[in-house]
GROMACS .gro file of C-alpha atoms in nm:
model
  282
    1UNK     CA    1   0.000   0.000   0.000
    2UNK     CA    2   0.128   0.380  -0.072
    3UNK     CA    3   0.211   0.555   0.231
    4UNK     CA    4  -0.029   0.827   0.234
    5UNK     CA    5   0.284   1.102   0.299
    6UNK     CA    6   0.483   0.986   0.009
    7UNK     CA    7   0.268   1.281  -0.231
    8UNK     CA    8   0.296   1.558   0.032
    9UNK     CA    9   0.631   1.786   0.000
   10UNK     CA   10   0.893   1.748   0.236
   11UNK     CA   11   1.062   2.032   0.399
   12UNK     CA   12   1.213   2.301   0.216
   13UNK     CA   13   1.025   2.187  -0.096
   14UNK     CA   14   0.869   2.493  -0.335
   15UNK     CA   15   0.482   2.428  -0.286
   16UNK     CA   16   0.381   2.723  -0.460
   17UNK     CA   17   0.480   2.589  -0.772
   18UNK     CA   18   0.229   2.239  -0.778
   19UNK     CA   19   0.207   2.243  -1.147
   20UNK     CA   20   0.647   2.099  -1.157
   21UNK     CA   21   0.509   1.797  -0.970
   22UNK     CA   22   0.461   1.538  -1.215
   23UNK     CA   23   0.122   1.298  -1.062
   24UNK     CA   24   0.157   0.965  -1.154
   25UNK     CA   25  -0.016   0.782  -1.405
   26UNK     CA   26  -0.196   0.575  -1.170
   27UNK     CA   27  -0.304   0.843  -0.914
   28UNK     CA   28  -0.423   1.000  -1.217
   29UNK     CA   29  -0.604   0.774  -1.254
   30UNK     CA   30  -0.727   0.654  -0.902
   31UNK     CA   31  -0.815   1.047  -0.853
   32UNK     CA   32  -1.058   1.030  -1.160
   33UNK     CA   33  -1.212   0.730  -1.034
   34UNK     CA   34  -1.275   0.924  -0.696
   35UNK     CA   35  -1.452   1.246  -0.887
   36UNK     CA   36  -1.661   0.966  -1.090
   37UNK     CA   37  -1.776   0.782  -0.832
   38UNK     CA   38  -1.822   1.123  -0.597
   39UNK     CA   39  -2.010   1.245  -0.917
   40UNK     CA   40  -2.222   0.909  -0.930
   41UNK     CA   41  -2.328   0.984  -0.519
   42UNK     CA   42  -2.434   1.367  -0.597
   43UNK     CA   43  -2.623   1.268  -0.917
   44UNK     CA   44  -2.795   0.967  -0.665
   45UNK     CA   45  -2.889   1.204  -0.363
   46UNK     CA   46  -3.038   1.452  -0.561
   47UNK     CA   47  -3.245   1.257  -0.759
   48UNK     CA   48  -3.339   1.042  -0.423
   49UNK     CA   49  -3.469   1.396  -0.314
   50UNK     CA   50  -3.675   1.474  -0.588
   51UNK     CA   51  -3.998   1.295  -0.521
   52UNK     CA   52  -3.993   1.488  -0.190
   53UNK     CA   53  -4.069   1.810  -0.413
   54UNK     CA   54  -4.355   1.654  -0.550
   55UNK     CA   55  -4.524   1.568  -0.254
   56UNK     CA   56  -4.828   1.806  -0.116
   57UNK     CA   57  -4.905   2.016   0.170
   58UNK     CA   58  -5.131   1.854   0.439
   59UNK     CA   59  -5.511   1.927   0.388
   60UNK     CA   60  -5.647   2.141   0.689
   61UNK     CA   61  -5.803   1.772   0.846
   62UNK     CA   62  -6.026   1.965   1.086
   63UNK     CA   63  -6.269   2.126   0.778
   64UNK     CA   64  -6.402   1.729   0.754
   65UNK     CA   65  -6.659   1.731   0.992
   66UNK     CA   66  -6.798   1.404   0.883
   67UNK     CA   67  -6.557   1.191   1.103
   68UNK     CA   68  -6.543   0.891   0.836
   69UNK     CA   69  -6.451   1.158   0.552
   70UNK     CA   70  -6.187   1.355   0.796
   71UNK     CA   71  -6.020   0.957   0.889
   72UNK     CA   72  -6.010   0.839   0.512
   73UNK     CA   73  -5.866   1.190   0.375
   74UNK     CA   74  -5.595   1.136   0.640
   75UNK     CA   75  -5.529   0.751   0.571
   76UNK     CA   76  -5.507   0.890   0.180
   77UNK     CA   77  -5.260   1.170   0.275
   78UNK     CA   78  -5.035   1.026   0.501
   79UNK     CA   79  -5.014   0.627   0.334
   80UNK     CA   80  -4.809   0.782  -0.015
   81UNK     CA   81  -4.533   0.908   0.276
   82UNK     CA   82  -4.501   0.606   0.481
   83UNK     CA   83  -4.510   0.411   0.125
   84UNK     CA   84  -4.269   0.612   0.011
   85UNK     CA   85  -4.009   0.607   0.298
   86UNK     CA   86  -4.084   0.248   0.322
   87UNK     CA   87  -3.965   0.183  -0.002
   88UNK     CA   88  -3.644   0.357   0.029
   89UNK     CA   89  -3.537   0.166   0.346
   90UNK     CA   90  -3.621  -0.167   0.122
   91UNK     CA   91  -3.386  -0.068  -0.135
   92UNK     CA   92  -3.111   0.004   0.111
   93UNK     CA   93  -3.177  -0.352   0.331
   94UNK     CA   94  -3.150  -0.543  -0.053
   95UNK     CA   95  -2.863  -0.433  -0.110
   96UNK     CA   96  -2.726  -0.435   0.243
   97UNK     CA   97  -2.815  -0.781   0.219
   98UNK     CA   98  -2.669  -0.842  -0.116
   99UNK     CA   99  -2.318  -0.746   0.063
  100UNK     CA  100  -2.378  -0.882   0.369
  101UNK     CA  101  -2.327  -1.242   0.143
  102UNK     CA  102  -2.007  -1.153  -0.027
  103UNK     CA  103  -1.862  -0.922   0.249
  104UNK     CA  104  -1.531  -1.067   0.280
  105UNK     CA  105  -1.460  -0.948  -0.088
  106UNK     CA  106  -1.633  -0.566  -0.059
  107UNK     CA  107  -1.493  -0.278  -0.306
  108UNK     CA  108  -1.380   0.040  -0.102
  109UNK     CA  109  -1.689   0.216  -0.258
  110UNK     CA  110  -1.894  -0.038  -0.102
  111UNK     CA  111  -1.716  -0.024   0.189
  112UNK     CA  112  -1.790   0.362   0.231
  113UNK     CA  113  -2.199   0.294   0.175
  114UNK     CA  114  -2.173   0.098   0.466
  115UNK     CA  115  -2.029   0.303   0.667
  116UNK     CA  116  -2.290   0.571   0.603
  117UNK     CA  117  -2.543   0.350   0.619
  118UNK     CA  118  -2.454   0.276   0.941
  119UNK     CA  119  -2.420   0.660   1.037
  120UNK     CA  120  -2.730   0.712   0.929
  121UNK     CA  121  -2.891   0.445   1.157
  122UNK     CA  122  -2.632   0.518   1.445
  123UNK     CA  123  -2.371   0.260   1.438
  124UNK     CA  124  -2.088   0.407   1.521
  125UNK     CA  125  -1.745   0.277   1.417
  126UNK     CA  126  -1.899  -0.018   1.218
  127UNK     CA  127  -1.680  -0.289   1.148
  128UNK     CA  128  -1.673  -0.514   0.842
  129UNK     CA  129  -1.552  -0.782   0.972
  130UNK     CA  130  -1.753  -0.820   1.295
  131UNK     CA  131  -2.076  -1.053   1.257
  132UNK     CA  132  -2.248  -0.877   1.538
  133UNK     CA  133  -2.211  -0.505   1.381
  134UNK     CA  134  -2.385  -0.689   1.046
  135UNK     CA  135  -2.624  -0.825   1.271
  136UNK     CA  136  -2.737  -0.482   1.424
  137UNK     CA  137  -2.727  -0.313   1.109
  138UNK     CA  138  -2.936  -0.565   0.927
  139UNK     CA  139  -3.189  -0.560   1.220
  140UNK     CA  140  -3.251  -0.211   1.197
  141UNK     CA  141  -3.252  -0.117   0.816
  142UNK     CA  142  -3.554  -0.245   0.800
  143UNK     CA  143  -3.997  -0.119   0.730
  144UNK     CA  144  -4.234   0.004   0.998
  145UNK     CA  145  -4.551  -0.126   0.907
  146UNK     CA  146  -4.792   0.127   0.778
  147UNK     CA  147  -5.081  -0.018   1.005
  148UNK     CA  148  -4.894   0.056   1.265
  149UNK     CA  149  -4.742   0.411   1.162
  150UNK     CA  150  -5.075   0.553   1.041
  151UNK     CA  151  -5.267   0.463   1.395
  152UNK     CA  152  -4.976   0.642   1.580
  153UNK     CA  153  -4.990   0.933   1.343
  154UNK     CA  154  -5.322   0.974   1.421
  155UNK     CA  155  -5.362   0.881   1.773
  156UNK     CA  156  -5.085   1.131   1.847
  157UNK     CA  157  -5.180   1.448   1.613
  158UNK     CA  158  -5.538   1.373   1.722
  159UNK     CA  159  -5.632   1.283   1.338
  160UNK     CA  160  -5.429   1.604   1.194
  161UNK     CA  161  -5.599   1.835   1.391
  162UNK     CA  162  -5.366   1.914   1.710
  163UNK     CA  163  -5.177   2.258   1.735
  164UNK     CA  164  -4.808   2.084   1.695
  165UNK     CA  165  -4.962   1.911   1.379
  166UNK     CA  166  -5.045   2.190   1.235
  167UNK     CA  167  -4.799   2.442   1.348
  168UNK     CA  168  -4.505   2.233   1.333
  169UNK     CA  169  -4.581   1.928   1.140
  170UNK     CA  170  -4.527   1.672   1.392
  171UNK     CA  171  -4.789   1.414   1.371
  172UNK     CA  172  -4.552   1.125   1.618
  173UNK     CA  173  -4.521   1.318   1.925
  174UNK     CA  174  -4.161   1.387   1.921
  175UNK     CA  175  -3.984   1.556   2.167
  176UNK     CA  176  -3.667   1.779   2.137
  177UNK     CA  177  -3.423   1.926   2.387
  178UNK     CA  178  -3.257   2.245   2.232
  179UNK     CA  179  -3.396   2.607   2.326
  180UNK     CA  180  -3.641   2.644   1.986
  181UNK     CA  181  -3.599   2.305   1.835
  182UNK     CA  182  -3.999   2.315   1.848
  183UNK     CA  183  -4.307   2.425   2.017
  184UNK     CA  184  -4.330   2.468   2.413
  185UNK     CA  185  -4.609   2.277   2.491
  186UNK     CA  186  -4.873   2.488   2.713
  187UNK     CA  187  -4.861   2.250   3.000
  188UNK     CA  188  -4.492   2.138   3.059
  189UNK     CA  189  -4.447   2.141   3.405
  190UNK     CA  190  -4.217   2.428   3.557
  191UNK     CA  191  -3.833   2.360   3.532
  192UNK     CA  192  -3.880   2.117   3.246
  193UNK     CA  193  -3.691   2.216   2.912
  194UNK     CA  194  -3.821   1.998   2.629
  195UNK     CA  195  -4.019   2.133   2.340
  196UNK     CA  196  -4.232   1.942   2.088
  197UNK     CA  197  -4.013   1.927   1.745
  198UNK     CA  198  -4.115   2.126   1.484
  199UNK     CA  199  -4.017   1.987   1.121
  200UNK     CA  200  -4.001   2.120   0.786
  201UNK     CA  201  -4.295   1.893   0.634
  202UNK     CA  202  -4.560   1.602   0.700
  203UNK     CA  203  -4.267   1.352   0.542
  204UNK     CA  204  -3.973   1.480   0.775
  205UNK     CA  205  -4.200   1.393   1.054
  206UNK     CA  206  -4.255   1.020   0.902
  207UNK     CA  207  -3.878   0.974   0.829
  208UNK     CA  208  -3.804   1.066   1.171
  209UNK     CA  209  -4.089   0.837   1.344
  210UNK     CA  210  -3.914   0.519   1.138
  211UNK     CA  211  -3.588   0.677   1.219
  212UNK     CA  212  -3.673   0.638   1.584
  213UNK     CA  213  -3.796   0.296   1.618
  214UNK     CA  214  -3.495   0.234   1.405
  215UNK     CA  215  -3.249   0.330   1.596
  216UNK     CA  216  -3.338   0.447   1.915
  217UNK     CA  217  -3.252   0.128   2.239
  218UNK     CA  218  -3.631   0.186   2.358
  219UNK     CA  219  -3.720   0.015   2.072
  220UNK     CA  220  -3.447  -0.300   2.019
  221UNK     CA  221  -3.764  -0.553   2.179
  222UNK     CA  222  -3.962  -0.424   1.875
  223UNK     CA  223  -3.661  -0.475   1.614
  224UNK     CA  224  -3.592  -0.827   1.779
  225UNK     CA  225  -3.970  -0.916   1.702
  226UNK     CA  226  -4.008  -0.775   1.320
  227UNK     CA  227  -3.625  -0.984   1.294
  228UNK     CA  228  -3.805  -1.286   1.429
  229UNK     CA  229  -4.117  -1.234   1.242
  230UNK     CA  230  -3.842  -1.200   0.878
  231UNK     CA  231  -3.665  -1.529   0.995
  232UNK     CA  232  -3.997  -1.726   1.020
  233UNK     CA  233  -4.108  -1.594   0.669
  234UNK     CA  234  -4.447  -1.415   0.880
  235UNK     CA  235  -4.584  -1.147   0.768
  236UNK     CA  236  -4.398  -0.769   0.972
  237UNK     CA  237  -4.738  -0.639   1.109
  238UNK     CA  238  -4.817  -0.328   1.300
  239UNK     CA  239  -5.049  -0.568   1.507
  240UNK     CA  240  -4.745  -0.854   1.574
  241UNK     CA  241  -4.538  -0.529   1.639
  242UNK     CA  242  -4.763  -0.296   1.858
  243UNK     CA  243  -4.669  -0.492   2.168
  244UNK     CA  244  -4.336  -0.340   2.201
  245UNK     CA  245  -4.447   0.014   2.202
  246UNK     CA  246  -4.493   0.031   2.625
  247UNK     CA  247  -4.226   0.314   2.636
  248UNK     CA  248  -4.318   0.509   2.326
  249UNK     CA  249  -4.585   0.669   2.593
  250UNK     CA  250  -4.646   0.717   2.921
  251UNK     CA  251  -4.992   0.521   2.933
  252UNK     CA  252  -4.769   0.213   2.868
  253UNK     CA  253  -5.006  -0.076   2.790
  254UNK     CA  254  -5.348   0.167   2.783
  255UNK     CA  255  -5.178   0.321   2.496
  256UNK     CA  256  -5.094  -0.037   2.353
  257UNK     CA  257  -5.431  -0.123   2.393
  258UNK     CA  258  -5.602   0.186   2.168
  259UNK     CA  259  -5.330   0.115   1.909
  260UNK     CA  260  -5.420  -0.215   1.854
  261UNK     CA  261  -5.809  -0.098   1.813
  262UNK     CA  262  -5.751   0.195   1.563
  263UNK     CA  263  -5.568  -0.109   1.356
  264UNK     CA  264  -5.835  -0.338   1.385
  265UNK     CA  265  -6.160  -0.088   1.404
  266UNK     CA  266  -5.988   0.088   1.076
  267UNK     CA  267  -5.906  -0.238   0.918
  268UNK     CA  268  -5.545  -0.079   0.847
  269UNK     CA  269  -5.374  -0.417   0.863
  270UNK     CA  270  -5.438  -0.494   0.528
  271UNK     CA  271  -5.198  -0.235   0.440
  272UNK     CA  272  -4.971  -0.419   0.577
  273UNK     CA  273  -4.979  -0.694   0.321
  274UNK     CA  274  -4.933  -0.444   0.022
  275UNK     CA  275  -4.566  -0.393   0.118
  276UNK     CA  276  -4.282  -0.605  -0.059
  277UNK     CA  277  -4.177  -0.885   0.159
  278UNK     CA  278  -3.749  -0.927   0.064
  279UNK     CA  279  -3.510  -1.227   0.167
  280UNK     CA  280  -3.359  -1.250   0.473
  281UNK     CA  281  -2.995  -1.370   0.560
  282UNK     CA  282  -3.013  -1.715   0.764
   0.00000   0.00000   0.00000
């Protein structure tokens, strides 16, 4: 391997005059494979953000008085974005699977996806060769079912119509911890400092619900289920996957309880079927 000095000039050396150091044939041409492949990424991440541009603003939910209407407008709106975000998480666990098979022979530029990939779902210092950093990544590149994502959108935006819904497009009920990350809520209790995160749309509120149960250790029971459920060949379900939701709110299994009815009472479990099942790794 080239020492990564052996380019850089040595003391004494003329360095305002680059253009008398002659670049070797082969860093030529190692450099130009960089600015392809760098070229390739910036061409792939902004077309990856284009059907984000597309996507509409939220209805104003609460001008459906008929409560059947104002529920199926917000099953119609909301479905495309979980859909959506579902679909680009599938893409990423194919091919993270795909490598995951031959990853004792991985190019660097594959070797650099993973390590984003695992950056973006908070893995840090992921190692190739350990079978247990695979194993964590694998578990959590992986769907939220969009039973189970629609009933918590709408059990916690109160169907679309709650004041951080509609000021700050959060329809999960996240939280946030910086001075203006969000909206105070009118009864925190004196001395307490979180806010209720404000984000930019309806979709940046979806990608960071999925995010969350992703990534976040209050979720790994629910992660180790929708694993189990992939290893079994069963169907991931927001009703096989509600369960594990105790500490996503404080009315622990009351909370569990209503989810599981909005799923069933809505019949939004037959969503769950329209998303692609993939292969799992044994």
């Amino acid at each position: 391997m080239t020492d990564q000095n052996e380019n850089k000039p040595q003391s004494g050396t003329d360095v305002e005059a680059p253009s008398e150091v002659a670049v070797p044939e082969p860093q030529r041409r190692v450099n130009a494979l960089v600015l392809g492949l760098a070229a390739l990424v910036l061409i792939a991440i902004a077309w990856r953000m284009l059907p984000n541009a597309t996507i509409p603003a939220p209805p104003d939910f609460s001008m459906y008085t008929d409560t059947e209407q104002r529920k199926q407008m917000f099953f119609e709106y909301f479905l495309p974005l979980v859909t959506l975000r579902n679909q680009q998480i599938l893409e990423q666990r194919e091919r993270l699977l795909s490598l995951s098979e031959r990853r004792g022979s991985l190019m660097f530029w594959q070797r650099m996806w993973l390590q984003q990939l695992a950056e973006e779902y908070e893995i840090s210092d992921f190692d190739v060769a350990s079978d247990e950093d695979w194993e964590v990544l694998i578990r959590r590149v992986d769907i939220v079912p969009p039973s189970l994502a629609l009933a918590q959108a709408a059990n916690e935006s109160a169907w679309g119509g709650s004041r951080f819904a509609v000021e700050g497009n959060n329809y999960f009920g996240h939280w946030c911890f910086v001075a203006g990350c969000g909206l105070v809520p009118e009864d925190r209790p004196a001395g307490a400092q979180h806010e209720v995160a404000a984000f930019d749309s309806p979709l940046h509120s979806v990608q960071r619900y999925i995010h969350n149960l992703n990534s976040h250790e209050a979720y790994l029971e629910l992660r180790r289920r929708r694993e189990a459920l992939r290893e079994n060949d069963r169907l991931v379900s927001g009703l096989e996957l509600v369960g594990d939701l105790d500490r996503y709110s404080e009315r622990g299994e009351a909370y569990i309880d209503e989810l599981s009815e909005m799923i069933r009472f809505n019949e939004l479990d037959e969503l769950d079927e329209t998303i692609e099942p993939d292969s799992t790794v044994d």
